[in-house]
PDB file of C-alpha atoms in Angstrom:
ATOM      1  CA  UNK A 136    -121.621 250.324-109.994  1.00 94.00           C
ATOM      2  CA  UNK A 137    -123.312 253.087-112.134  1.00 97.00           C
ATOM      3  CA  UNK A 138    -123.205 256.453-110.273  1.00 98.00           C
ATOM      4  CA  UNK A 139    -124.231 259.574-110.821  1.00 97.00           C
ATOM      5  CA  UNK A 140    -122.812 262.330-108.388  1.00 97.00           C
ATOM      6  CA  UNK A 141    -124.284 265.849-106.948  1.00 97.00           C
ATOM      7  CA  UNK A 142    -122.032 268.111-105.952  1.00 95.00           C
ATOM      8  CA  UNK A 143    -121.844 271.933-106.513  1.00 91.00           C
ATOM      9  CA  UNK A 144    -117.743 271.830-105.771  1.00 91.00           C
ATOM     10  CA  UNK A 145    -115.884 271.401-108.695  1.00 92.00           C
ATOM     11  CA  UNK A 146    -112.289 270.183-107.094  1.00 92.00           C
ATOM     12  CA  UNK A 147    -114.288 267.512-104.951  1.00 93.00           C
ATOM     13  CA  UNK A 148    -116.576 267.048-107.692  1.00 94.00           C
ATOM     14  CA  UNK A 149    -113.642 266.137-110.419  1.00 94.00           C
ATOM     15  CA  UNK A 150    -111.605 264.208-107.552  1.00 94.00           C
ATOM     16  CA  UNK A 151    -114.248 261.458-107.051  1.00 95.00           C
ATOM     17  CA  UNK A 152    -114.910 261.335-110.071  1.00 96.00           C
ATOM     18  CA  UNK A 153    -111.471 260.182-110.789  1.00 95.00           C
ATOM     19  CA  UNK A 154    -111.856 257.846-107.596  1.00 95.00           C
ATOM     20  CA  UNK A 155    -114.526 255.815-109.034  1.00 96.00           C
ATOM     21  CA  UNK A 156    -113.064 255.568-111.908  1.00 95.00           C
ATOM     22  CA  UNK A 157    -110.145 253.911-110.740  1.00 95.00           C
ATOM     23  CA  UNK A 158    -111.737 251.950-108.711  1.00 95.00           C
ATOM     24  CA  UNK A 159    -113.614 250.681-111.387  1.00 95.00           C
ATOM     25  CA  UNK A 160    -117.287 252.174-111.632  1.00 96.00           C
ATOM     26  CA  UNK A 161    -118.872 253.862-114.233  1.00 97.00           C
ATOM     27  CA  UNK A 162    -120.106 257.406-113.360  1.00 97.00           C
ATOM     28  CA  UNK A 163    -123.313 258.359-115.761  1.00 97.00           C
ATOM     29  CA  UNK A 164    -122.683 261.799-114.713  1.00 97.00           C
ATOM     30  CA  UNK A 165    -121.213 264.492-112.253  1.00 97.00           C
ATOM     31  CA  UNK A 166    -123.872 267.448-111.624  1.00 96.00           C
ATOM     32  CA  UNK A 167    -123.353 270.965-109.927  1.00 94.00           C
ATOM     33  CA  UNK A 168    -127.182 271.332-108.955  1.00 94.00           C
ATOM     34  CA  UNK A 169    -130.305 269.178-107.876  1.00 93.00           C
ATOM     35  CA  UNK A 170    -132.547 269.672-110.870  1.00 94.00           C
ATOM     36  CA  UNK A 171    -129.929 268.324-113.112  1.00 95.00           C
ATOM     37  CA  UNK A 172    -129.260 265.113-110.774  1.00 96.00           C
ATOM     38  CA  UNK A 173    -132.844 264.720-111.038  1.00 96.00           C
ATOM     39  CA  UNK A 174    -133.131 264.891-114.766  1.00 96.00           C
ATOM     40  CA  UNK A 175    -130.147 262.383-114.811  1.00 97.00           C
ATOM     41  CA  UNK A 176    -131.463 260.243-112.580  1.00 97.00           C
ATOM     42  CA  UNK A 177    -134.937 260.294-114.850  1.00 96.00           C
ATOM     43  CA  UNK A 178    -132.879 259.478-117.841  1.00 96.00           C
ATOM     44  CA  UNK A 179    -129.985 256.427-116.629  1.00 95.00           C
ATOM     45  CA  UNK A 180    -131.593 255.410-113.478  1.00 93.00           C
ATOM     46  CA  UNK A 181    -127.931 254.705-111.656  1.00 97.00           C
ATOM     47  CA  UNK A 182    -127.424 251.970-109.059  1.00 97.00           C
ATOM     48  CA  UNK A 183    -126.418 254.510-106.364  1.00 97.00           C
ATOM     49  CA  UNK A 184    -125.995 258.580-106.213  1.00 98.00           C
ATOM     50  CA  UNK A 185    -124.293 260.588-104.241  1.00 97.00           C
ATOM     51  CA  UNK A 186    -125.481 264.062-103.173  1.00 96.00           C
ATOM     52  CA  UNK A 187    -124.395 267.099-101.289  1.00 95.00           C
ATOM     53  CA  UNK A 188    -126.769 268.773 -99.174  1.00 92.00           C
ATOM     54  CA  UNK A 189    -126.432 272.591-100.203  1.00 89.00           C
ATOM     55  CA  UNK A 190    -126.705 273.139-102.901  1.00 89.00           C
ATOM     56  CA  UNK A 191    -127.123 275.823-105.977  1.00 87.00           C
ATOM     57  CA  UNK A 192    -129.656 278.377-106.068  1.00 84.00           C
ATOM     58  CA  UNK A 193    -129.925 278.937-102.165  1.00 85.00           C
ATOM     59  CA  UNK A 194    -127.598 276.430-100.759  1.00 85.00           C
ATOM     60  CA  UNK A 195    -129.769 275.290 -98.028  1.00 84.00           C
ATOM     61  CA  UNK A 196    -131.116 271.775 -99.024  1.00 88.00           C
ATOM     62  CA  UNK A 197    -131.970 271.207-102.535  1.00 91.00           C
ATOM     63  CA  UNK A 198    -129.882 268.470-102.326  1.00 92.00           C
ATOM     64  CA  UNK A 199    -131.585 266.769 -99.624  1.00 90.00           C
ATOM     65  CA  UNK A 200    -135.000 267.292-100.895  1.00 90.00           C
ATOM     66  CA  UNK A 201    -133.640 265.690-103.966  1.00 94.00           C
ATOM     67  CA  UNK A 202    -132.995 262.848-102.312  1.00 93.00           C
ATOM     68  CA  UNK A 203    -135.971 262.459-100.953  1.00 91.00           C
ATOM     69  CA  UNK A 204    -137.760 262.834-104.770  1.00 93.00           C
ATOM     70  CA  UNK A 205    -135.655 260.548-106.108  1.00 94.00           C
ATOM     71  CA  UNK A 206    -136.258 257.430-102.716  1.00 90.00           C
ATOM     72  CA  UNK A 207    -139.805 258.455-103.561  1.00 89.00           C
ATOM     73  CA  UNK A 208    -139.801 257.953-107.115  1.00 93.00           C
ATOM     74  CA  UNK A 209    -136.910 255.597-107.652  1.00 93.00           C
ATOM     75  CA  UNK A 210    -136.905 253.634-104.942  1.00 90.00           C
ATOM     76  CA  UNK A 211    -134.630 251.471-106.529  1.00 93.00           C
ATOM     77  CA  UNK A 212    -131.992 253.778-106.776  1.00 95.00           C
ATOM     78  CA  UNK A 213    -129.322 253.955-103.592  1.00 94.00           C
ATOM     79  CA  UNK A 214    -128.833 257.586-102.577  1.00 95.00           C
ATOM     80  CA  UNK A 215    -125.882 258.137 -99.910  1.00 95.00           C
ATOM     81  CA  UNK A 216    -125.611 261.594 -99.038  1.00 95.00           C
ATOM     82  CA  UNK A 217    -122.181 263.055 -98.608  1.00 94.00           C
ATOM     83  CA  UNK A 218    -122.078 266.538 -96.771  1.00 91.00           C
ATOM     84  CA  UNK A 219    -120.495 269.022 -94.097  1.00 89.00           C
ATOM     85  CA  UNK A 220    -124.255 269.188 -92.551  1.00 84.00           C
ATOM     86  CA  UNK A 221    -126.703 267.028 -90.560  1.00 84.00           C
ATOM     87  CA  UNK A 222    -129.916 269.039 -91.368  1.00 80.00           C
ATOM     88  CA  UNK A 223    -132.360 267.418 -89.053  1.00 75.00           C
ATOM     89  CA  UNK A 224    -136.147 267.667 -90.660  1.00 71.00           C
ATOM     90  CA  UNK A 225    -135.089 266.112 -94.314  1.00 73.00           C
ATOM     91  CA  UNK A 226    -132.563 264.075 -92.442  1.00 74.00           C
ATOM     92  CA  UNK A 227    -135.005 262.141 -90.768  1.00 74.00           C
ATOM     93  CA  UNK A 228    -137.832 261.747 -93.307  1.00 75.00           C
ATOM     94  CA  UNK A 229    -134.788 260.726 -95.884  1.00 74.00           C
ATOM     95  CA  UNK A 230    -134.161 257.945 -93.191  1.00 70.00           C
ATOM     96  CA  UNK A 231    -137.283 256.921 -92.394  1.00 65.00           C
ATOM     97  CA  UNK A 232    -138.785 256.125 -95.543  1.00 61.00           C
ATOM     98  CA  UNK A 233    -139.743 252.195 -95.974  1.00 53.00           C
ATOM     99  CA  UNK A 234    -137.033 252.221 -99.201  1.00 51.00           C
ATOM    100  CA  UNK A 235    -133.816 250.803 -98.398  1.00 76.00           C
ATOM    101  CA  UNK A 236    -130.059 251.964 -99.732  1.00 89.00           C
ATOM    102  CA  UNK A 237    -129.545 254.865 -97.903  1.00 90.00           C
ATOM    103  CA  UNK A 238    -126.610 256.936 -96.336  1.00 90.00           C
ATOM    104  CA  UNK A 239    -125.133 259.912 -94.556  1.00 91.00           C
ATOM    105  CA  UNK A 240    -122.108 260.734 -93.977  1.00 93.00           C
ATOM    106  CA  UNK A 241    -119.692 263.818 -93.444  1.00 93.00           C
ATOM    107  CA  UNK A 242    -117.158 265.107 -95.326  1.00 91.00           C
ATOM    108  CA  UNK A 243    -115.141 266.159 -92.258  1.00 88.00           C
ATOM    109  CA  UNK A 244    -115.215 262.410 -90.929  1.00 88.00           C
ATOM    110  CA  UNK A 245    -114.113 260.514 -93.539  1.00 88.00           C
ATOM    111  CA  UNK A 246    -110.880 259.646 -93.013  1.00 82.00           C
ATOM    112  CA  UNK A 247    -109.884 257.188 -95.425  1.00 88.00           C
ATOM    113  CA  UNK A 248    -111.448 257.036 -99.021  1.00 91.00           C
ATOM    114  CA  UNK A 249    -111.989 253.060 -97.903  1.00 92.00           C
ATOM    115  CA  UNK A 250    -114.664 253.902 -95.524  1.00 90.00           C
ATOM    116  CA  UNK A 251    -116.852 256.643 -98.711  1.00 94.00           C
ATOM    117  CA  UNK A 252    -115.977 253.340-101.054  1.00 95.00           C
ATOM    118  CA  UNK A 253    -117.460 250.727 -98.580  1.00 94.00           C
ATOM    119  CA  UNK A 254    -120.431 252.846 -97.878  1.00 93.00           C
ATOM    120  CA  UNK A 255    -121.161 253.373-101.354  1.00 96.00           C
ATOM    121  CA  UNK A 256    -121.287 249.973-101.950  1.00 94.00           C
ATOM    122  CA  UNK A 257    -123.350 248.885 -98.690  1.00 91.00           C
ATOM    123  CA  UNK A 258    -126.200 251.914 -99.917  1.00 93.00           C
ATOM    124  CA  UNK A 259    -125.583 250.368-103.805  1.00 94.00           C
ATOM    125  CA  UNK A 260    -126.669 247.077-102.613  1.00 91.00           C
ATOM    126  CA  UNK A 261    -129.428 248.171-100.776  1.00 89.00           C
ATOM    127  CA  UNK A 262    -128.128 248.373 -97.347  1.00 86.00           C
ATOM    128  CA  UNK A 263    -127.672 251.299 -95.052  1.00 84.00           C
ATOM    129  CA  UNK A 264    -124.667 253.492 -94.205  1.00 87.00           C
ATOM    130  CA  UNK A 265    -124.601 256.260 -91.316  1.00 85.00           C
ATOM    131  CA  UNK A 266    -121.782 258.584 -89.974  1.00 87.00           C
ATOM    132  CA  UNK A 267    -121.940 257.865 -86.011  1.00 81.00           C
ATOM    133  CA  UNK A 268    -122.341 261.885 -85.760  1.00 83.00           C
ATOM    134  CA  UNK A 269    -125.349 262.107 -88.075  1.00 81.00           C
ATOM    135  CA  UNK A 270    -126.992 259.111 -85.942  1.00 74.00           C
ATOM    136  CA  UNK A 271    -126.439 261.066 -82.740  1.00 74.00           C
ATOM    137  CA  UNK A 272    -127.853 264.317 -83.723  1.00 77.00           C
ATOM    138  CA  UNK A 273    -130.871 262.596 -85.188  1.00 70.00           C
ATOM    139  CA  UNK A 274    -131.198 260.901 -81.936  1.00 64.00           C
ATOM    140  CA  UNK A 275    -130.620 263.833 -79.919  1.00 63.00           C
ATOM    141  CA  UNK A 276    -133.931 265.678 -81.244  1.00 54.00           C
ATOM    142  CA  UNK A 277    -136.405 266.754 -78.471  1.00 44.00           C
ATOM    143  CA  UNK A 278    -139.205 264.655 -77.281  1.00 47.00           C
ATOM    144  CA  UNK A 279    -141.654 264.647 -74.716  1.00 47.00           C
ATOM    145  CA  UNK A 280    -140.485 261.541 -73.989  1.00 53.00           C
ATOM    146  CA  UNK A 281    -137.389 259.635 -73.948  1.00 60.00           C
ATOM    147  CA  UNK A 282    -137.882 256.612 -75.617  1.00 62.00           C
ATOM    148  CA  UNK A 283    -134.244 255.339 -75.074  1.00 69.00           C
ATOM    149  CA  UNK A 284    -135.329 255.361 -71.246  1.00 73.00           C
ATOM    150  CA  UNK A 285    -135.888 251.796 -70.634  1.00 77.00           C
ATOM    151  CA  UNK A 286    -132.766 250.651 -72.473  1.00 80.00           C
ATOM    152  CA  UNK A 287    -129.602 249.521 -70.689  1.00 86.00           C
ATOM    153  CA  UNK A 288    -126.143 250.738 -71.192  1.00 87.00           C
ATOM    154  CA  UNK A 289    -125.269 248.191 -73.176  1.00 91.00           C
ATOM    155  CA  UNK A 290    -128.757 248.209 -75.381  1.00 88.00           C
ATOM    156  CA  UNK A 291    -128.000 251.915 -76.411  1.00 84.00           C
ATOM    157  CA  UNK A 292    -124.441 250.657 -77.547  1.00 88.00           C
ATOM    158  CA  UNK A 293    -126.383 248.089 -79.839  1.00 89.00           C
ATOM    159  CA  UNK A 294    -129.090 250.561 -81.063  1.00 84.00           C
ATOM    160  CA  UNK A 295    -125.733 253.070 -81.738  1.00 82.00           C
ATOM    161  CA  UNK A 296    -124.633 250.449 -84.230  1.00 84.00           C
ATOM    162  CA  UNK A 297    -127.562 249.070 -85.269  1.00 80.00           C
ATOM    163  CA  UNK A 298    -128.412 252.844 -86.571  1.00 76.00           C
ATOM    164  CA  UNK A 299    -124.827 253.253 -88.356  1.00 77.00           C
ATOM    165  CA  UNK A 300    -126.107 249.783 -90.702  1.00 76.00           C
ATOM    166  CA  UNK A 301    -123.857 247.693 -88.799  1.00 82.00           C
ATOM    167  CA  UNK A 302    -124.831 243.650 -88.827  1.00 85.00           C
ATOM    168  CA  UNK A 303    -125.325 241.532 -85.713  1.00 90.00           C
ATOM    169  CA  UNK A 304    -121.643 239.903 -86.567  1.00 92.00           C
ATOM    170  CA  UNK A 305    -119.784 243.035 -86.905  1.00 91.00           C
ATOM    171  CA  UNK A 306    -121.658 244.375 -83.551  1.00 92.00           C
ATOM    172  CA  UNK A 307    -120.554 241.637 -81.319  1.00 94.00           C
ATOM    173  CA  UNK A 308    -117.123 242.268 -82.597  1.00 94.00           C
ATOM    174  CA  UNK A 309    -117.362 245.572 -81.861  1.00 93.00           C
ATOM    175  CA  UNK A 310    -118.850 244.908 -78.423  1.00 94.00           C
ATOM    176  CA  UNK A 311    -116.068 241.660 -77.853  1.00 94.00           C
ATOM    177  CA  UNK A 312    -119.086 239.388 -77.405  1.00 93.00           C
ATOM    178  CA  UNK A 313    -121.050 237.064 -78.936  1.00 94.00           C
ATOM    179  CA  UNK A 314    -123.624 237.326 -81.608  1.00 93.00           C
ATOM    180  CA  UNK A 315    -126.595 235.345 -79.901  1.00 93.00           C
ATOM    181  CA  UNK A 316    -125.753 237.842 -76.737  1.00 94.00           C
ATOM    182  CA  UNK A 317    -126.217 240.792 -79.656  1.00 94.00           C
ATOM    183  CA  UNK A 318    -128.889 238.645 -80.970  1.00 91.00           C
ATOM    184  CA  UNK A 319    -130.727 239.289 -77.351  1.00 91.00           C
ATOM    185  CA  UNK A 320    -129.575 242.841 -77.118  1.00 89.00           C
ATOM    186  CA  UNK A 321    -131.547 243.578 -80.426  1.00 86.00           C
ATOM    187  CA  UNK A 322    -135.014 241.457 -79.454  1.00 83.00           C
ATOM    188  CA  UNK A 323    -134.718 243.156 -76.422  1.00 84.00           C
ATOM    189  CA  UNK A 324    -134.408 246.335 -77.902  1.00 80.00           C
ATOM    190  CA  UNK A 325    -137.381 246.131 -80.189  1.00 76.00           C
ATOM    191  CA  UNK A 326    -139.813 245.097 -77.249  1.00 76.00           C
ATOM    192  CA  UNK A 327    -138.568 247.534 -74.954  1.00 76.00           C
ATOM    193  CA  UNK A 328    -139.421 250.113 -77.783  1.00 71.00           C
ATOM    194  CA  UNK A 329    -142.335 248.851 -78.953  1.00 64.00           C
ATOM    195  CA  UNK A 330    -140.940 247.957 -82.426  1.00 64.00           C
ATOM    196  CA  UNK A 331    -142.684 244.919 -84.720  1.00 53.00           C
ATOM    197  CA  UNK A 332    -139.442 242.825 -85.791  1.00 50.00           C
ATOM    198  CA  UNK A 333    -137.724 242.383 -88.797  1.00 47.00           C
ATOM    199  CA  UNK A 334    -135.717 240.978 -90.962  1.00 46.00           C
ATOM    200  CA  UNK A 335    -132.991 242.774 -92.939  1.00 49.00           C
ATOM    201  CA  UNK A 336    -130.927 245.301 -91.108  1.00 46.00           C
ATOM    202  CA  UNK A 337    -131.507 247.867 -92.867  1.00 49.00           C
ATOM    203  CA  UNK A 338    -134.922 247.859 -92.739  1.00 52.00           C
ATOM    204  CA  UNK A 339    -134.438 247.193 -88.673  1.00 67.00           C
ATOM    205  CA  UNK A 340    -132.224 250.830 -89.027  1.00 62.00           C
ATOM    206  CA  UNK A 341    -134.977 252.319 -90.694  1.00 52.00           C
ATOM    207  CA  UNK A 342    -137.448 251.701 -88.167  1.00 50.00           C
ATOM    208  CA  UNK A 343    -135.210 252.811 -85.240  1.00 63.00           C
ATOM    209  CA  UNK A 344    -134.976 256.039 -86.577  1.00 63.00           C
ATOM    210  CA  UNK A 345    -138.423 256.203 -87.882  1.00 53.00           C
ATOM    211  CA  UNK A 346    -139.476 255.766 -83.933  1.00 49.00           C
ATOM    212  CA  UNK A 347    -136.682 257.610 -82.705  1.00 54.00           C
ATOM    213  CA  UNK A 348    -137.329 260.505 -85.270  1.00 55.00           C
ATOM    214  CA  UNK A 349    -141.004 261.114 -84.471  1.00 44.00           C
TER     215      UNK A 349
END
């Protein structure tokens, strides 16, 4: 993969740097503030980039409104964003845009550099990649009305993985059942919330939280 990475900490900067490396991708470049991940990203046009949220001058969310530039512009481009924050508003318009290859997940929850490396790759390719944690604080935004009402128990475990990028097979595995019963969670789903279907899951994520966010 060609990367480019955004992040105003030098150590964790430099360390993945190094990580990718080894592992055997090429990154374009390694940035300290949004405008120059955007110039980059103007310039190489990388498979994938990875971006803090805070960043330089204010450190509230440059990083995140880069993001959403760059899905707007380059929709081509995967952006997984890799912070110690969920911040809600860009959060939600990040994940609801109709692009796919998108991500978030926190620092403090990644536990082994497998699960940043398989992300990165899911979001390269054009799939989707959520920390459980971001997914539940996106979902946990106040509405007039619950949406999630109607669902069963066992519907809001599907919708909980659907939203993290998961497929149908890795669900049922998950769950210990099968995938036509997942397969009948997820139509069900969609009807219940008034969803049209379709057919890659990521897009399918996208929409959930495009409903679920509004």
């Amino acid at each position: 993969m060609r990367v480019i990475l955004a992040e105003d900490s030098a150590l964790l900067r430099e360390g993945l740097v190094r990580l990718l490396a080894e592992e055997g991708h090429e990154v374009l470049a390694a940035v300290g503030d949004a405008a120059e991940l955007l110039a980059y990203v103007r310039r190489q046009q990388p498979d994938v980039v990875v971006v803090d949220v805070r960043m330089p001058p204010t450190h509230t969310d440059e990083g995140l409104r880069a993001a959403l530039e760059i899905r707007r512009t380059w929709p081509e481009v995967g952006v997984l964003v890799l912070s110690q924050y969920v911040e809600k508003r860009y959060a939600t318009e990040l994940l609801s845009t109709d692009s796919e290859g998108v991500g978030y997940l926190l620092k403090d929850r990644v536990v082994q550099v497998g699960e940043f490396l398989d992300a990165l790759q899911r979001v390269a390719e054009g799939g989707a990649a959520f920390d459980p944690e971001v997914v539940r604080q996106l979902l946990s935004r106040t509405t007039h009305v619950d949406p999630l009402a109607r669902l069963t128990s066992r519907e809001r475990d599907v919708l909980g993985r659907m939203a993290q990028g998961h497929t149908n097979s890795t669900i049922a595995e998950q769950l210990h059942v099968s995938r036509s019963a997942v397969e009948k969670h997820v139509n069900a789903i969609f009807e219940k919330l008034d969803l049209s279907h379709t057919t890659g899951y990521s897009r399918r994520v996208l929409a959930v939280l495009r409903y679920l966010g509004s």
